[in-house]
Every structure is written in C-alpha cells, then in structure tokens.
Amino acid sequence: MIVRWIVLTTLCLLTSSIALGTTPSASAGAAVEPASPASPHLVVGNQACVKCHAAEIEVWRATPHAKTFDELHRRPEAKQIAAKLGLTSIKNEGRCVACHYTQQTDLATNHTNVIAGVSCESCHGPAKNWIDLHQDYGGEGITRLTETEAHRKERIANSIHAGMRNPENVYLVAQSCLRCHTAADEQLVNVGGHSVGSLDFEFVSWSQGLIRHNFVRTDGKSNDVSSPERLRVMFVAGMIAELEAGLRATAVATEKATYGITAAKRTARAAAKLKSVAAKVSVPVLDEILGEFASVKLKLNNADELTAAADRIARLGFTFADQVNPVELAPMDAFIPAANRWK
C-alpha cells in the first residue's frame, strides 16, 4: 500500500486561519516562486514554532506527516522503489527527502541531518529568513491579539516577501501541497515504480480533515473549520495550483511512458475542471490562466515553454487568491466537498 502511504505522507500541512477579503491585501505584488524543498541551511526546526503554535504541533504529531520520520523508510514498498533506483538510504537521498523528510544543516560542522518528517517548514518554507518578521507584532509588550490591523498586514506581507508560505494567501498553501502531490520526477516513476502523485488530490477535502490545524483565529482554543467563503477560494485555488504543478511535471517528461502520459493527462484534466469553473463564475483572471494554458502544447521535451507557462500561471494564481471576492465564487458551493468527504 505504498501509494496510499506516499499520498498521505506528502499531504501539505498548510491550512491555517485567515479569511480572505474583497480587496488586495498587503501581500499583493509579492514574488511568486515555485514551491521547492526546504533548504537545510535555512531550516530552524519545529522547536522554533511550538511556543506560539503548540496546538498545531500536537495535531501534526498524530498525522502521517510526522510519523513518516520513523516509519516510511522501513516499509517494504519504499525499499523496493529505492532498490530499483539504486538508492542506499531513503532518508538521505535527495529525491526521497525532497517530499518525505525535513533536513537541517549544522552551520558549525556543515553536516546535514534529517530532523523530521513532513514538518512545518516543509510547507510554510524554511524559516530562517522570515521567522523574526513573523513574530514581530509591533513592539515590546504587543501581542498578536493587540497588534494593529495595519501592522498585521505589513508583517504578513514582509514575511511572504522573505519566503514564508503564509496561509493569508491560500495559493501559496496549494502550491506547497501540489509540489509533492505531483511527482515531478520521471525516473522515480518509470524506473522506481513510484506513483505519479496523488491523482485524486482535491485541496479542500485533503486539507480540512486529519491535518487541519486552524487554531490561530481562536487563539489556540479550537481547531476551526474554515468559513464557506474561504473554502470557495481554496477550492478554485487548488485547481489552479494543480494546473501549474501539472505543467511543471509534464515539462520534465522526455519519453512516452507512464510518467509523461499520466502527467499530461492530469494537466489537461486540471485545465478542463478550471474551464468548467470559469464558465460558472465571472472572474476574469481565470480566463487569463486558461489562456496561458491554451498557448502551450503538452508534448515531450518541451521544458522551456511549459515551465514559462507554469511561472505565469503561478503569478496569476497568487493574484486570484489575493484579490478575488469570495461572493463571486458562490456558484461553487454545490461542488465543494462536504465535511463527510474530508480525509
């Protein structure tokens, strides 16, 4: 059952707590980078998060994200994949660590170790460059609860610019999820026999169940369900992120085999779903995204064109999540997975 395990262990953790408004936030204009593995030199570790996010850490510890640290490398199916690829250590091989583990470099010795499974910084980004900004509420004695709204917006914007994948913008969340739920590694699939990502991934249902950790809006008192308005944005942002990730995956396809065929089909399917959404709502940026997709061909050895399109869609996806009025997405309510379908 390695496919299901891999699916669960790469599910992103980012489902935190801030409702979207109807006008651009302070994060508008931030650079939108592709989601990438956390650089070990910039990882500070979960202990830097627990003081303010103890409840979130407790939820995480009960998930496959955390348990993969002790369990995944012992599973026979994982060992089989590693053997086919000639890998000697699942916990120390880059293509495995990239999605299943968190590494940290000891700057004194320059030695890198795996310190956790899929952890805070796997999804929120390595924290060295943004953690001080994230924790600065505006001066001595000021807390998150007494911080001014203007400062909060500035703090979040600065954190995002410094590399944080802050859930203020749910597209950053979805990007992190789809980085691993779309296995952009041709050899891993065609030679190793790894799954081609999570083909049934859907952002709302995969993020609002077991791994949900929305404690911020209640000051740690309860794990809140996201509002209907936020779920609308998440639902569509997830589709856009899947399209972006699919283009990146197809971009590295070089042979007509399982990986390339499946990646292209998934990408086309993501575009078809987004086209259906665009027909039901009046959100011009969705038409721009579909126009970008229509401008390229899903074919082998087309890395430059497909990657450039993915980059443009990433920027548009960020803009969508930052600026869309959730009221405009009300027609999506009939299609958003209900709570009994959350994983």
Coordinates of C-alpha atoms in Angstrom, one line a residue:
M1 CA 0.0 0.0 0.0
I2 CA 3.0 2.3 -0.6
V3 CA 0.9 4.5 -3.0
R4 CA -1.6 5.4 -0.2
W5 CA 1.2 5.9 2.3
I6 CA 3.1 8.2 -0.1
V7 CA 0.0 10.1 -0.8
L8 CA -0.7 10.7 2.9
T9 CA 2.9 11.5 3.9
T10 CA 3.2 14.1 1.3
L11 CA 0.0 15.9 2.1
C12 CA 0.7 19.5 2.8
L13 CA 0.2 21.0 6.3
L14 CA -0.8 24.5 5.3
T15 CA -4.5 25.1 6.2
S16 CA -4.2 27.9 8.6
S17 CA -6.6 30.6 9.5
I18 CA -7.1 34.0 7.9
A19 CA -10.2 34.8 5.9
L20 CA -9.8 36.5 2.6
G21 CA -11.1 40.0 2.0
T22 CA -12.6 41.6 -1.1
T23 CA -9.6 43.9 -1.9
P24 CA -5.9 43.2 -2.4
S25 CA -4.0 42.6 0.8
A26 CA -0.6 43.9 1.8
S27 CA 0.8 40.7 0.3
A28 CA -0.2 41.8 -3.2
G29 CA 2.8 42.1 -5.5
A30 CA 4.9 39.6 -3.7
A31 CA 7.2 37.5 -5.8
V32 CA 5.7 34.1 -6.6
E33 CA 8.3 31.3 -6.7
P34 CA 7.6 27.7 -7.5
A35 CA 7.2 25.6 -4.3
S36 CA 10.5 23.8 -3.5
P37 CA 12.1 21.6 -0.8
A38 CA 13.1 23.5 2.3
S39 CA 16.8 24.4 2.1
P40 CA 18.6 22.7 5.0
H41 CA 20.8 25.7 5.6
L42 CA 17.6 27.8 6.3
V43 CA 15.6 25.3 8.4
V44 CA 15.3 26.2 12.1
G45 CA 13.2 23.2 13.2
N46 CA 9.8 22.8 14.8
Q47 CA 11.0 23.9 18.2
A48 CA 11.1 27.4 16.9
C49 CA 7.3 27.2 16.2
V50 CA 6.0 25.4 19.3
K51 CA 5.9 28.3 21.6
C52 CA 3.1 30.0 19.7
H53 CA 1.8 27.0 17.8
A54 CA 1.7 24.2 20.4
A55 CA -1.8 23.1 19.4
E56 CA -0.9 22.9 15.8
I57 CA 2.2 20.8 16.6
E58 CA 0.0 18.4 18.6
V59 CA -2.2 17.9 15.6
W60 CA 0.8 17.4 13.4
R61 CA 2.3 14.7 15.7
A62 CA -0.7 12.5 15.1
T63 CA -0.5 12.7 11.3
P64 CA 1.4 10.6 8.7
H65 CA 3.4 13.7 8.0
A66 CA 5.1 13.4 11.4
K67 CA 5.1 9.6 11.5
T68 CA 6.9 9.2 8.2
F69 CA 10.1 10.1 10.0
D70 CA 10.1 6.8 11.9
E71 CA 8.0 4.6 9.5
L72 CA 8.4 5.3 5.8
H73 CA 12.0 4.1 5.3
R74 CA 11.1 0.8 7.0
R75 CA 8.2 -0.1 4.6
P76 CA 8.9 -2.9 2.1
E77 CA 7.3 -0.9 -0.7
A78 CA 9.6 2.1 -0.1
K79 CA 12.6 -0.2 0.0
Q80 CA 11.6 -1.7 -3.3
I81 CA 11.4 1.7 -5.0
A82 CA 14.8 2.6 -3.6
A83 CA 16.3 -0.7 -4.8
K84 CA 15.1 -0.2 -8.3
L85 CA 16.7 3.3 -8.3
G86 CA 19.9 2.1 -6.8
L87 CA 19.4 4.2 -3.7
T88 CA 21.1 3.1 -0.5
S89 CA 19.4 5.3 2.1
I90 CA 15.8 6.6 1.8
K91 CA 16.4 9.1 4.5
N92 CA 19.5 10.6 2.8
E93 CA 18.7 10.5 -0.9
G94 CA 17.6 13.9 -2.3
R95 CA 14.7 12.6 -4.4
C96 CA 13.2 10.9 -1.3
V97 CA 14.0 13.6 1.2
A98 CA 12.5 16.3 -1.0
C99 CA 9.0 15.3 -0.2
H100 CA 9.1 12.9 2.8
Y101 CA 11.5 14.5 5.3
T102 CA 12.9 17.7 6.7
Q103 CA 16.7 18.3 6.7
Q104 CA 18.7 20.8 8.7
T105 CA 22.4 21.7 8.3
D106 CA 24.5 22.3 11.4
L107 CA 26.3 25.5 10.3
A108 CA 29.2 24.8 12.7
T109 CA 30.1 21.5 11.1
N110 CA 28.3 21.9 7.8
H111 CA 26.7 18.4 8.4
T112 CA 23.2 17.9 7.2
N113 CA 20.7 15.6 9.1
V114 CA 17.1 14.6 8.7
I115 CA 15.3 16.1 11.7
A116 CA 11.6 15.4 11.0
G117 CA 9.2 14.0 8.5
V118 CA 7.0 16.4 6.6
S119 CA 7.0 19.3 9.0
C120 CA 6.2 23.0 9.5
E121 CA 8.9 24.2 7.2
S122 CA 8.3 21.6 4.5
C123 CA 5.1 23.5 3.8
H124 CA 5.5 27.0 5.2
G125 CA 9.0 27.4 3.9
P126 CA 12.4 27.3 5.7
A127 CA 12.0 29.9 8.4
K128 CA 15.5 31.4 9.0
N129 CA 14.8 34.5 6.8
W130 CA 11.2 35.1 8.0
I131 CA 10.7 33.9 11.5
D132 CA 11.7 37.1 13.2
L133 CA 9.4 39.1 10.9
H134 CA 6.6 36.6 11.5
Q135 CA 6.9 37.0 15.3
D136 CA 7.2 40.9 15.4
Y137 CA 3.8 42.2 16.4
G138 CA 4.9 45.8 16.5
G139 CA 6.9 46.4 19.6
E140 CA 7.6 45.4 23.2
G141 CA 4.5 44.2 25.0
I142 CA 2.4 43.9 21.9
T143 CA 0.9 40.5 21.2
R144 CA -0.8 39.0 18.2
L145 CA -4.1 39.9 19.9
T146 CA -3.2 43.5 20.4
E147 CA -1.4 44.1 17.1
T148 CA -2.9 46.7 14.9
E149 CA -4.6 45.6 11.6
A150 CA -2.2 47.8 9.6
H151 CA 0.8 46.2 11.3
R152 CA -0.6 42.7 10.8
K153 CA -0.9 43.3 7.1
E154 CA 2.6 44.7 6.9
R155 CA 4.0 41.8 8.9
I156 CA 2.4 39.2 6.7
A157 CA 3.5 40.9 3.5
N158 CA 7.1 41.2 4.8
S159 CA 7.1 37.5 5.8
I160 CA 5.8 36.4 2.4
H161 CA 8.5 38.5 0.7
A162 CA 11.1 36.9 2.9
G163 CA 10.0 33.4 1.8
M164 CA 7.2 32.4 4.1
R165 CA 4.3 30.5 2.6
N166 CA 1.7 32.2 4.8
P167 CA -1.9 31.0 4.6
E168 CA -3.1 34.6 4.2
N169 CA -2.8 33.7 0.5
V170 CA -4.2 30.2 0.0
Y171 CA -2.5 29.8 -3.3
L172 CA 0.9 29.6 -1.5
V173 CA -0.7 26.8 0.5
A174 CA -1.9 24.9 -2.6
Q175 CA 1.4 25.3 -4.3
S176 CA 3.2 23.6 -1.4
C177 CA 0.7 20.7 -1.4
L178 CA 0.9 20.1 -5.2
R179 CA 4.7 20.2 -5.2
C180 CA 4.7 16.7 -3.7
H181 CA 1.3 15.5 -4.8
T182 CA 2.5 15.8 -8.4
A183 CA 5.6 13.7 -8.6
A184 CA 7.8 15.7 -11.0
D185 CA 10.4 13.0 -11.4
E186 CA 10.3 10.9 -14.5
Q187 CA 12.9 8.3 -13.4
L188 CA 11.2 7.9 -9.9
V189 CA 8.0 6.8 -11.7
N190 CA 9.2 5.0 -14.8
V191 CA 12.1 3.2 -13.2
G192 CA 11.3 3.1 -9.5
G193 CA 7.6 2.4 -9.8
H194 CA 6.6 5.3 -7.6
S195 CA 3.1 6.7 -8.1
V196 CA 2.6 9.6 -10.4
G197 CA 1.5 11.8 -7.5
S198 CA -2.0 11.9 -5.9
L199 CA -4.3 11.7 -8.9
D200 CA -7.4 12.2 -6.7
F201 CA -6.0 15.2 -4.8
E202 CA -8.5 17.9 -4.1
F203 CA -7.4 20.8 -2.0
V204 CA -10.4 21.3 0.3
S205 CA -11.0 17.7 1.2
W206 CA -7.4 16.8 1.6
S207 CA -6.6 19.8 3.9
Q208 CA -9.6 20.1 6.1
G209 CA -9.7 16.7 7.7
L210 CA -6.9 14.9 9.6
I211 CA -4.2 17.5 9.1
R212 CA -6.4 20.6 9.7
H213 CA -4.7 22.9 12.2
N214 CA -6.7 26.1 12.3
F215 CA -6.1 27.4 15.8
V216 CA -4.9 31.0 15.2
R217 CA -8.3 32.5 14.8
T218 CA -9.5 31.2 18.2
D219 CA -6.2 31.9 19.9
G220 CA -5.4 28.2 20.3
K221 CA -8.8 27.2 21.8
S222 CA -10.2 25.2 18.9
N223 CA -9.3 23.8 15.6
D224 CA -11.7 25.8 13.5
V225 CA -13.3 24.8 10.2
S226 CA -12.7 27.3 7.5
S227 CA -15.5 29.6 6.5
P228 CA -17.6 28.9 3.4
E229 CA -16.1 31.9 1.8
R230 CA -12.5 30.7 2.4
L231 CA -13.4 27.2 1.2
R232 CA -14.6 28.6 -2.1
V233 CA -11.3 30.3 -2.7
M234 CA -9.4 27.2 -1.6
F235 CA -11.5 25.0 -4.0
V236 CA -10.6 27.0 -7.0
A237 CA -7.0 27.9 -5.9
G238 CA -6.4 24.2 -5.7
M239 CA -7.4 23.7 -9.3
I240 CA -5.1 26.4 -10.4
A241 CA -2.2 25.0 -8.4
E242 CA -2.8 21.6 -9.9
L243 CA -2.6 23.1 -13.4
E244 CA 0.6 24.8 -12.5
A245 CA 2.1 21.7 -11.0
G246 CA 0.9 19.6 -13.9
L247 CA 2.7 21.8 -16.4
R248 CA 5.9 21.6 -14.3
A249 CA 5.6 17.8 -14.2
T250 CA 5.0 17.5 -17.9
A251 CA 7.9 19.8 -18.6
V252 CA 10.4 17.2 -17.4
A253 CA 8.9 14.4 -19.4
T254 CA 11.2 13.0 -22.1
E255 CA 9.8 9.7 -23.1
K256 CA 6.3 8.3 -24.0
A257 CA 5.8 6.2 -20.9
T258 CA 3.8 6.1 -17.7
Y259 CA 5.1 9.3 -16.2
G260 CA 4.8 11.5 -19.3
I261 CA 1.4 10.2 -20.4
T262 CA -0.1 10.4 -16.9
A263 CA 1.3 13.9 -16.2
A264 CA 0.0 15.3 -19.5
K265 CA -3.5 13.7 -18.9
R266 CA -3.6 15.1 -15.4
T267 CA -2.7 18.6 -16.6
A268 CA -5.3 18.5 -19.3
R269 CA -7.9 17.4 -16.8
A270 CA -7.0 20.2 -14.4
A271 CA -7.5 22.7 -17.2
A272 CA -10.8 21.2 -18.1
K273 CA -12.0 21.5 -14.5
L274 CA -10.9 25.1 -14.3
K275 CA -12.7 25.8 -17.6
S276 CA -15.9 24.5 -16.1
V277 CA -15.4 26.8 -13.1
A278 CA -14.7 29.8 -15.3
A279 CA -18.0 29.1 -17.2
K280 CA -20.0 29.4 -13.9
V281 CA -18.4 32.5 -12.4
S282 CA -17.4 35.9 -13.5
V283 CA -13.7 36.1 -12.6
P284 CA -11.5 37.4 -15.4
V285 CA -8.2 36.1 -14.0
L286 CA -9.5 32.5 -14.6
D287 CA -9.8 33.3 -18.3
E288 CA -6.2 34.6 -18.3
I289 CA -5.0 31.4 -16.7
L290 CA -6.8 29.3 -19.3
G291 CA -5.4 31.5 -22.0
E292 CA -1.9 30.7 -20.7
F293 CA -2.6 27.0 -20.8
A294 CA -4.0 27.2 -24.3
S295 CA -0.8 28.9 -25.5
V296 CA 1.3 25.8 -25.0
K297 CA 1.5 22.2 -26.1
L298 CA 1.6 19.3 -23.8
K299 CA 4.4 17.4 -25.5
L300 CA 7.6 15.7 -24.6
N301 CA 10.9 17.7 -24.3
N302 CA 9.1 21.0 -24.1
A303 CA 10.5 22.1 -20.8
D304 CA 11.2 25.8 -21.5
E305 CA 7.7 26.6 -22.9
L306 CA 5.8 24.6 -20.2
T307 CA 7.8 25.9 -17.3
A308 CA 7.4 29.5 -18.5
A309 CA 3.6 29.0 -18.7
A310 CA 3.6 27.5 -15.2
D311 CA 5.5 30.5 -13.9
R312 CA 2.9 32.9 -15.4
I313 CA 0.0 30.8 -14.0
A314 CA 1.7 30.8 -10.6
R315 CA 1.6 34.6 -10.6
L316 CA -2.0 34.7 -11.7
G317 CA -2.9 32.1 -9.1
F318 CA -1.4 34.2 -6.4
T319 CA -3.3 37.2 -7.7
F320 CA -6.6 35.2 -7.8
A321 CA -6.3 34.2 -4.1
D322 CA -5.2 37.7 -3.1
Q323 CA -7.9 39.6 -4.9
V324 CA -11.0 37.5 -5.6
N325 CA -14.2 38.4 -3.9
P326 CA -15.5 35.1 -2.4
V327 CA -19.0 36.2 -3.2
E328 CA -18.2 35.8 -6.9
L329 CA -17.5 32.1 -6.2
A330 CA -20.8 31.3 -4.6
P331 CA -21.8 29.0 -7.6
M332 CA -19.0 26.7 -6.4
D333 CA -20.8 25.8 -3.2
A334 CA -22.7 22.9 -4.8
F335 CA -19.3 21.4 -5.9
I336 CA -17.1 21.9 -2.8
P337 CA -16.7 18.6 -0.9
A338 CA -18.8 18.3 2.2
A339 CA -17.3 17.6 5.6
N340 CA -18.1 13.9 5.3
R341 CA -15.7 13.7 2.4
W342 CA -12.7 15.3 4.1
K343 CA -9.8 13.0 4.5

